[in-house]
PDB file of C-alpha atoms in Angstrom:
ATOM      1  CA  UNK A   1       0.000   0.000   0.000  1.00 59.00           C
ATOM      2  CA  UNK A   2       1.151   3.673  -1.072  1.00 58.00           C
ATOM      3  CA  UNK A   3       0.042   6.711   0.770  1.00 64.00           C
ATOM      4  CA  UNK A   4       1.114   9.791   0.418  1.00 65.00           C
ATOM      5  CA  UNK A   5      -0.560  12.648   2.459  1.00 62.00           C
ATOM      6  CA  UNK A   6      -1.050  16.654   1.343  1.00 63.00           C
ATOM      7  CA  UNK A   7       0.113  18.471   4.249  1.00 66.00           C
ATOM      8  CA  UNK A   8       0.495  22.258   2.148  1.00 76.00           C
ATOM      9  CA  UNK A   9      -2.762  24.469   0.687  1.00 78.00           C
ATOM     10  CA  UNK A  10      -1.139  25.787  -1.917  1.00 79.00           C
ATOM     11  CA  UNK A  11      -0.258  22.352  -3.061  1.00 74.00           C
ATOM     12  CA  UNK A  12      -3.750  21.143  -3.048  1.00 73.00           C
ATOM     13  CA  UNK A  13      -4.830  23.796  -4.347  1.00 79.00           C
ATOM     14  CA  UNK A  14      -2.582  23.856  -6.940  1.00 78.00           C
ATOM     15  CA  UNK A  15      -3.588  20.653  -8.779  1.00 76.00           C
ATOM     16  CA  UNK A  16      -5.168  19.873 -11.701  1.00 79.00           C
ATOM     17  CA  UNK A  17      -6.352  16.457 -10.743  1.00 78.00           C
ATOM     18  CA  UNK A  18      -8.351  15.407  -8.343  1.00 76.00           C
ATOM     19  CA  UNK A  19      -7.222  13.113  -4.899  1.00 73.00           C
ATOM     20  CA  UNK A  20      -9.007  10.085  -6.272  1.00 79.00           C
ATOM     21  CA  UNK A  21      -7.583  10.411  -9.786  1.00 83.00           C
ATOM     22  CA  UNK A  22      -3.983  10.338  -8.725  1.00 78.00           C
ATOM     23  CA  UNK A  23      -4.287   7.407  -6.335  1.00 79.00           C
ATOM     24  CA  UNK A  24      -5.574   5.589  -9.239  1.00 85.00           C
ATOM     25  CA  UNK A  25      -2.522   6.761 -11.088  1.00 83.00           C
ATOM     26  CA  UNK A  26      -0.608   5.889  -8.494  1.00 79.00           C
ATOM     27  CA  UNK A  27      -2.289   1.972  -7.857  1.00 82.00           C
ATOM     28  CA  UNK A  28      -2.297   1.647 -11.901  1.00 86.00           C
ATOM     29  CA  UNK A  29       1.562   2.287 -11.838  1.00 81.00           C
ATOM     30  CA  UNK A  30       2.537  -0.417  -8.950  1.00 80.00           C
ATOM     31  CA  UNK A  31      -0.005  -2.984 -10.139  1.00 83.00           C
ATOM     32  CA  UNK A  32       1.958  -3.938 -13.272  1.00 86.00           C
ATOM     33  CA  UNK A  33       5.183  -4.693 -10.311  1.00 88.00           C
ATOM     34  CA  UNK A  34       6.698  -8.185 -11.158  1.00 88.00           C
ATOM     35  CA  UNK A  35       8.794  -8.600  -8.460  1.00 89.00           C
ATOM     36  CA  UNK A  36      11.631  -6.833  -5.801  1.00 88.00           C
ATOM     37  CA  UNK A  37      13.743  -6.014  -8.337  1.00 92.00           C
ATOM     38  CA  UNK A  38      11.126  -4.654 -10.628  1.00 87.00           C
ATOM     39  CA  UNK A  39       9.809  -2.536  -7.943  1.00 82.00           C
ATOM     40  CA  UNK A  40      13.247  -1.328  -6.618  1.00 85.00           C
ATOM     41  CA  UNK A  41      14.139  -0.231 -10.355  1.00 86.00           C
ATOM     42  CA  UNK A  42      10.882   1.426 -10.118  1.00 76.00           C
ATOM     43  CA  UNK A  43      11.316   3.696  -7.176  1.00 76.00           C
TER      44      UNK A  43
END
């Protein structure tokens, strides 16, 4: 599990997509993971 939390105003106000959107994003990008090493490459 990924979470990342908005602490700043200004950042969440600054965005163009919405909170749900980019956890998608987020979930979409780690779901295709293979294994360790894939995921360590990743980050």
């Amino acid at each position: 599990m990924l979470v990342k939390i908005k602490r700043d105003r200004k950042d969440i106000e600054g965005r163009k997509e919405t909170f749900e959107f980019q956890a998608i994003r987020y979930a979409a990008s780690y779901a295709t993971i293979e294994d360790p090493e894939d995921l360590m490459n990743r980050i």
